Short mmCIF file of C-alpha atoms in Angstrom, two decimals:
data_model
loop_
_atom_site.label_atom_id
_atom_site.label_comp_id
_atom_site.label_asym_id
_atom_site.label_seq_id
_atom_site.Cartn_x
_atom_site.Cartn_y
_atom_site.Cartn_z
CA MET A 1 -17.07 15.35 49.27
CA PRO A 2 -18.83 18.45 50.81
CA SER A 3 -21.43 20.46 48.61
CA ALA A 4 -20.70 23.17 47.16
CA GLY A 5 -24.05 24.43 47.96
CA PRO A 6 -26.99 26.49 46.43
CA LEU A 7 -26.47 28.85 43.57
CA THR A 8 -26.56 32.35 43.86
CA ASP A 9 -28.95 34.26 41.90
CA ALA A 10 -26.08 35.76 39.69
CA GLU A 11 -24.54 32.34 39.63
CA ALA A 12 -27.77 30.82 38.31
CA GLY A 13 -28.11 33.44 35.97
CA MET A 14 -25.12 33.13 34.18
CA LYS A 15 -25.51 29.37 34.02
CA ASN A 16 -28.91 29.99 31.83
CA LYS A 17 -27.13 32.33 29.82
CA VAL A 18 -24.26 30.12 28.87
CA SER A 19 -27.03 27.37 28.19
CA GLY A 20 -29.21 29.55 26.12
CA LEU A 21 -26.09 30.46 24.03
CA PHE A 22 -24.78 26.92 23.54
CA LEU A 23 -28.34 26.02 22.33
CA ALA A 24 -28.57 28.55 19.96
CA THR A 25 -25.12 27.65 18.86
CA LEU A 26 -26.47 24.39 18.08
CA LEU A 27 -29.23 25.61 15.92
CA LEU A 28 -27.18 27.71 14.09
CA PRO A 29 -26.55 26.91 10.14
CA ALA A 30 -23.26 25.73 9.54
CA LEU A 31 -20.89 27.97 7.89
CA PRO A 32 -18.69 27.02 5.19
CA ALA A 33 -15.52 26.37 5.37
CA ALA A 34 -12.74 29.20 4.45
CA ALA A 35 -11.66 28.82 0.56
CA VAL A 36 -8.12 27.15 0.21
CA GLU A 37 -5.97 29.33 -1.81
CA LYS A 38 -2.38 30.00 -2.76
CA ASN A 39 -0.68 32.63 -4.84
CA GLY A 40 -4.13 33.35 -5.63
CA PHE A 41 -5.65 30.55 -6.86
CA GLU A 42 -8.67 28.85 -5.55
CA LEU A 43 -7.94 24.98 -4.67
CA ASP A 44 -11.33 23.69 -3.06
CA ASP A 45 -11.72 21.86 -6.58
CA ALA A 46 -8.33 20.61 -7.22
CA ALA A 47 -7.66 16.94 -8.16
CA VAL A 48 -5.41 16.68 -5.42
CA ALA A 49 -5.46 17.59 -1.87
CA PRO A 50 -4.67 21.28 -1.62
CA ASP A 51 -2.05 20.44 1.46
CA LYS A 52 0.05 18.64 -1.43
CA ILE A 53 0.70 21.31 -3.22
CA MET A 54 3.13 23.71 -2.55
CA GLN A 55 4.85 27.26 -2.96
CA GLY A 56 7.50 27.27 -4.54
CA GLY A 57 8.87 30.45 -2.75
CA PRO A 58 8.05 33.28 -5.93
CA PRO A 59 4.71 34.50 -6.05
CA ARG A 60 2.54 34.16 -9.14
CA ASP A 61 4.84 35.52 -12.20
CA GLY A 62 6.99 36.05 -9.55
CA ILE A 63 9.20 33.75 -12.21
CA PRO A 64 8.01 35.84 -15.64
CA ALA A 65 7.16 33.58 -18.62
CA LEU A 66 8.02 34.65 -22.15
CA SER A 67 5.90 35.54 -25.02
CA SER A 68 6.88 35.47 -28.59
CA PRO A 69 10.62 35.71 -27.39
CA GLU A 70 13.15 36.95 -29.83
CA MET A 71 14.98 34.15 -31.88
CA LEU A 72 18.55 34.64 -33.78
CA ALA A 73 19.78 32.59 -36.51
CA ALA A 74 22.45 29.95 -35.25
CA ASP A 75 25.52 31.77 -36.43
CA GLU A 76 24.48 34.85 -34.31
CA ALA A 77 23.96 32.99 -31.15
CA ASP A 78 27.61 33.82 -29.76
CA TYR A 79 26.84 33.32 -26.45
CA LEU A 80 25.83 29.68 -26.39
CA ARG A 81 28.61 27.32 -25.69
CA ASP A 82 28.74 23.66 -27.56
CA THR A 83 27.90 22.30 -24.90
CA ASP A 84 24.79 23.92 -23.50
CA GLN A 85 21.74 22.13 -22.90
CA VAL A 86 18.93 23.12 -25.50
CA LEU A 87 15.13 21.95 -25.85
CA GLY A 88 15.13 21.41 -29.81
CA ILE A 89 11.54 21.46 -31.69
CA SER A 90 11.03 20.79 -35.16
CA ILE A 91 7.34 21.59 -36.46
CA ASN A 92 6.22 21.79 -40.26
CA GLY A 93 9.93 22.44 -41.31
CA GLU A 94 11.01 25.02 -38.84
CA ALA A 95 13.49 24.55 -36.21
CA ARG A 96 13.87 26.16 -32.82
CA ALA A 97 16.31 25.72 -30.27
CA TYR A 98 15.52 27.06 -26.19
CA PRO A 99 18.75 27.06 -24.02
CA THR A 100 17.80 26.08 -20.41
CA ARG A 101 20.28 28.20 -19.14
CA ILE A 102 17.62 30.96 -20.37
CA LEU A 103 14.53 28.87 -19.20
CA VAL A 104 15.81 27.92 -15.72
CA TRP A 105 15.28 31.69 -15.20
CA HIS A 106 11.63 32.01 -16.66
CA GLU A 107 10.48 28.20 -17.04
CA ILE A 108 7.79 29.22 -19.82
CA ALA A 109 8.10 30.26 -23.23
CA ASN A 110 4.90 30.96 -25.34
CA ASP A 111 5.33 31.05 -28.89
CA THR A 112 4.77 29.72 -32.45
CA ILE A 113 6.91 27.16 -34.46
CA GLY A 114 5.58 26.10 -37.91
CA GLY A 115 2.57 27.47 -37.15
CA GLN A 116 1.49 25.88 -34.24
CA PRO A 117 1.28 28.00 -31.06
CA VAL A 118 3.55 26.08 -28.13
CA ALA A 119 4.73 26.42 -24.77
CA VAL A 120 7.88 25.39 -23.66
CA THR A 121 8.00 24.27 -20.38
CA PHE A 122 11.23 23.82 -18.18
CA CYS A 123 11.14 23.01 -14.75
CA PRO A 124 14.52 23.16 -12.80
CA LEU A 125 13.64 20.89 -9.74
CA CYS A 126 12.62 18.15 -12.20
CA GLY A 127 14.83 18.65 -15.20
CA THR A 128 12.36 18.25 -17.29
CA GLY A 129 11.93 20.04 -20.26
CA VAL A 130 8.39 19.52 -21.81
CA VAL A 131 6.76 21.06 -25.07
CA PHE A 132 2.70 21.39 -25.51
CA SER A 133 0.12 22.49 -27.95
CA ARG A 134 -1.25 25.57 -26.53
CA LYS A 135 -4.63 24.69 -28.34
CA LEU A 136 -7.39 23.42 -26.15
CA ASP A 137 -10.84 22.70 -26.83
CA GLY A 138 -10.64 25.29 -29.77
CA ARG A 139 -8.98 27.89 -27.88
CA VAL A 140 -5.60 29.06 -27.66
CA LEU A 141 -4.05 29.83 -24.30
CA GLU A 142 -1.00 31.91 -22.70
CA PHE A 143 0.70 30.26 -20.07
CA GLY A 144 2.29 31.81 -16.95
CA VAL A 145 4.34 30.23 -13.76
CA SER A 146 1.88 29.91 -11.02
CA GLY A 147 5.04 29.74 -8.36
CA LEU A 148 3.37 26.61 -6.82
CA LEU A 149 4.62 22.96 -6.72
CA TYR A 150 3.25 19.47 -7.12
CA ASN A 151 5.52 16.42 -6.36
CA SER A 152 8.07 19.23 -6.61
CA ASP A 153 7.14 19.79 -10.41
CA MET A 154 5.80 23.06 -11.35
CA LEU A 155 2.16 24.01 -12.00
CA LEU A 156 1.86 26.19 -14.92
CA TYR A 157 -1.46 27.85 -15.66
CA ASP A 158 -3.17 29.74 -18.34
CA ARG A 159 -4.49 33.22 -17.94
CA GLU A 160 -7.52 32.84 -19.93
CA THR A 161 -9.42 30.50 -17.24
CA GLU A 162 -6.38 30.00 -14.51
CA SER A 163 -6.39 26.11 -14.60
CA LEU A 164 -3.00 24.85 -12.82
CA PHE A 165 -1.60 22.39 -15.13
CA SER A 166 0.91 19.87 -13.58
CA GLN A 167 3.90 19.80 -16.10
CA ILE A 168 4.96 16.41 -16.26
CA PRO A 169 1.54 14.64 -17.19
CA GLY A 170 0.61 17.58 -18.59
CA LYS A 171 -2.76 17.39 -17.05
CA ALA A 172 -4.83 20.13 -15.42
CA ILE A 173 -5.92 19.43 -11.45
CA SER A 174 -7.83 22.66 -11.03
CA GLY A 175 -9.86 25.26 -12.52
CA THR A 176 -12.26 25.08 -15.50
CA PHE A 177 -9.99 22.20 -17.67
CA LYS A 178 -9.44 20.06 -14.39
CA GLY A 179 -9.22 16.71 -15.85
CA LYS A 180 -8.03 17.88 -19.18
CA SER A 181 -4.55 17.17 -20.73
CA LEU A 182 -2.58 19.02 -23.29
CA ASP A 183 -0.99 17.52 -26.32
CA LYS A 184 2.64 17.11 -26.19
CA ILE A 185 5.00 17.92 -28.81
CA PRO A 186 8.09 16.00 -29.43
CA VAL A 187 11.41 17.97 -27.88
CA HIS A 188 15.05 16.70 -28.20
CA HIS A 189 16.90 17.66 -24.62
CA THR A 190 20.28 17.79 -26.32
CA GLN A 191 23.54 20.06 -26.39
CA TRP A 192 23.42 22.92 -28.37
CA ARG A 193 26.46 21.56 -30.96
CA ALA A 194 24.19 18.64 -31.44
CA TRP A 195 21.11 20.03 -32.40
CA ARG A 196 22.94 22.68 -34.40
CA LYS A 197 24.60 19.89 -36.44
CA GLU A 198 21.43 17.99 -36.77
CA HIS A 199 19.19 21.50 -37.84
CA PRO A 200 22.16 23.90 -39.18
CA ASP A 201 18.71 26.57 -39.79
CA SER A 202 17.54 26.34 -36.73
CA LYS A 203 16.83 29.34 -35.00
CA VAL A 204 17.81 29.91 -31.44
CA MET A 205 16.11 31.88 -28.40
CA SER A 206 18.20 35.56 -28.05
CA ARG A 207 18.96 36.14 -24.28
CA LYS A 208 17.35 39.67 -25.01
CA THR A 209 14.10 38.68 -23.40
CA GLY A 210 13.28 42.08 -21.83
CA TYR A 211 14.18 40.91 -18.20
CA GLN A 212 17.44 41.57 -16.40
CA ARG A 213 18.81 38.29 -15.44
CA ASP A 214 22.34 36.94 -15.21
CA TYR A 215 22.33 34.16 -18.23
CA ASP A 216 25.33 32.81 -17.70
CA ARG A 217 24.81 31.85 -13.93
CA TYR A 218 22.91 28.77 -12.90
CA PRO A 219 20.55 29.64 -9.61
CA TYR A 220 20.63 26.27 -8.65
CA ARG A 221 23.89 25.35 -8.40
CA GLY A 222 24.46 21.75 -6.31
CA TYR A 223 20.91 20.94 -6.58
CA GLU A 224 21.42 18.52 -9.54
CA GLN A 225 24.22 16.58 -7.50
CA SER A 226 22.24 16.62 -4.12
CA MET A 227 20.17 13.35 -2.83
CA GLN A 228 17.88 16.36 -1.33
CA LEU A 229 14.33 17.25 -3.13
CA MET A 230 12.84 20.87 -2.51
CA THR A 231 9.53 19.45 -1.38
CA VAL A 232 8.16 16.00 -0.39
CA VAL A 233 6.97 14.03 -3.17
CA GLU A 234 4.37 11.14 -3.09
CA HIS A 235 6.28 8.41 -4.46
CA ARG A 236 10.25 7.57 -4.01
CA ASP A 237 12.02 4.72 -5.82
CA ARG A 238 15.50 4.14 -4.46
CA ARG A 239 17.03 2.13 -6.84
CA TYR A 240 18.83 5.12 -8.43
CA HIS A 241 20.22 8.53 -7.63
CA PRO A 242 17.03 10.62 -7.45
CA LYS A 243 18.68 12.97 -10.04
CA ASP A 244 20.00 10.58 -12.56
CA LEU A 245 18.80 11.16 -15.78
CA VAL A 246 15.95 9.43 -17.52
CA ILE A 247 13.94 9.52 -20.52
CA GLY A 248 10.18 8.37 -20.31
CA LEU A 249 7.15 7.39 -22.14
CA SER A 250 3.71 7.13 -21.23
CA ARG A 251 0.19 6.31 -22.94
CA GLY A 252 -2.89 5.99 -21.21
CA ASN A 253 -1.99 3.33 -18.28
CA GLU A 254 1.21 2.50 -20.13
CA ALA A 255 4.21 3.89 -18.86
CA ARG A 256 8.33 2.90 -19.25
CA VAL A 257 11.46 4.33 -18.56
CA TRP A 258 14.98 4.15 -19.89
CA PRO A 259 17.50 5.30 -17.15
CA PHE A 260 20.60 7.15 -18.78
CA HIS A 261 22.52 4.76 -16.19
CA GLU A 262 21.34 1.55 -18.26
CA LEU A 263 21.91 3.29 -21.88
CA GLN A 264 25.31 4.00 -21.13
CA GLN A 265 25.77 0.40 -21.36
CA THR A 266 24.16 -0.26 -24.41
CA GLU A 267 25.57 0.43 -27.77
CA GLY A 268 23.69 3.21 -28.13
CA ARG A 269 21.07 2.33 -30.65
CA PHE A 270 18.80 -0.20 -30.23
CA ARG A 271 14.94 -1.58 -30.62
CA ASP A 272 12.52 -2.03 -27.76
CA GLU A 273 9.05 -2.50 -27.18
CA PHE A 274 6.93 0.20 -25.51
CA ASP A 275 2.82 -0.21 -25.39
CA ASP A 276 2.68 -3.19 -27.43
CA LYS A 277 4.98 -1.43 -30.23
CA THR A 278 8.29 -1.11 -31.19
CA VAL A 279 10.35 1.82 -30.91
CA THR A 280 13.94 2.51 -31.75
CA VAL A 281 15.83 4.22 -28.41
CA GLU A 282 18.87 6.35 -29.32
CA TYR A 283 21.17 7.36 -26.59
CA ASN A 284 24.34 9.51 -26.94
CA ASP A 285 26.83 9.68 -24.11
CA ASN A 286 29.20 12.47 -25.35
CA THR A 287 26.02 14.69 -25.24
CA GLN A 288 24.34 13.38 -22.69
CA SER A 289 20.98 12.72 -24.39
CA ALA A 290 18.48 10.33 -25.49
CA ARG A 291 15.55 10.20 -27.84
CA ILE A 292 12.65 7.73 -28.74
CA LEU A 293 11.56 6.92 -32.40
CA ASP A 294 8.27 5.31 -33.45
CA ALA A 295 8.68 2.34 -36.20
CA GLU A 296 8.65 5.03 -38.93
CA GLY A 297 11.41 6.91 -37.58
CA ASN A 298 9.14 9.87 -36.25
CA LEU A 299 10.02 11.73 -32.67
CA LEU A 300 8.00 10.40 -29.97
CA PRO A 301 7.00 12.95 -27.30
CA ALA A 302 9.40 11.46 -24.65
CA THR A 303 10.27 13.62 -21.50
CA THR A 304 14.05 13.49 -20.22
CA GLY A 305 14.18 14.40 -16.56
CA PHE A 306 15.60 13.25 -13.07
CA TRP A 307 14.45 10.01 -11.81
CA PHE A 308 12.66 10.91 -8.94
CA ALA A 309 10.34 13.21 -11.26
CA TRP A 310 9.60 10.21 -13.51
CA MET A 311 8.71 7.66 -10.76
CA THR A 312 6.83 9.91 -8.56
CA PHE A 313 4.59 10.33 -11.13
CA TYR A 314 4.40 7.16 -12.83
CA PRO A 315 5.75 4.66 -10.20
CA HIS A 316 4.02 1.88 -11.67
CA SER A 317 6.61 2.24 -15.03
CA SER A 318 8.58 -0.70 -16.33
CA VAL A 319 12.11 -0.02 -16.23
CA PHE A 320 14.40 -0.97 -18.59
CA GLN A 321 17.84 -2.80 -17.54
CA ALA A 322 20.48 -3.11 -19.90
CA ASN A 323 21.58 -6.71 -18.10
CA PRO A 324 18.54 -7.66 -16.48
CA ASP A 325 19.86 -11.02 -15.39
CA ASP A 326 22.70 -9.23 -13.34
#
């Protein structure tokens, strides 16, 4: 191969300049990586990989959470149908119902029931209505909608520290409260007629929320029948349709789930075991609802929602089967 020949003075000067720049670059201190941020939340310290935290579409507070919503007497709630789904809560003798047809547009209602500050949350993508105490570490928190999702489940945030909480487990994944969990409040996810019959003195959330929303329209129509999910999830279990309803309990490392498909094959009320304790499972096929009681008859903080949502957070759950030998 012929020689390229000696370098000209100009070429030699350029080579020395490039070599000097390269050496100087090696000696420069390393620059810090750019902060990972989504919807204004810093995710560098997140307990999960930031690329698993997805933007749901709306910006922070693009879905407006409610604070101290107006309540009506049961007889005044003429906008509700008997079959409308509600999240029913009773604390210290005070009962309140939160229709999911309103919550689907707001996802969070900050309220106080029986003197207890609570956050009533509903994730339309997971079908999960979960209620939390707003007290944590001696502080009373106010929650907003982050517009972010983890495992297709909503991430709520507290306005005081901007910590992000994953709704289904109720655990903070970033911020000041990272690693800490909110206390869950028992809730009955049922139909309005059933809740009203059991709690005739119950108040119910008014649709006078201060926002212009069509509470007679469901914005996720067709989603509950579809096999498709809105985002990727970490674990998929294909034993049931992903949107089949289930009710689940978790405590420490223990988790158990009762699919409604299996509960339909029972007499509607039976005893079962969870975390080495006897519980009573009640299922009503007419209202498509279930609840779980402890040995003293107290409502436990179980979660009703879609099969895929429960199993992606608790993939090692024991699964109730009505006919395990089939």
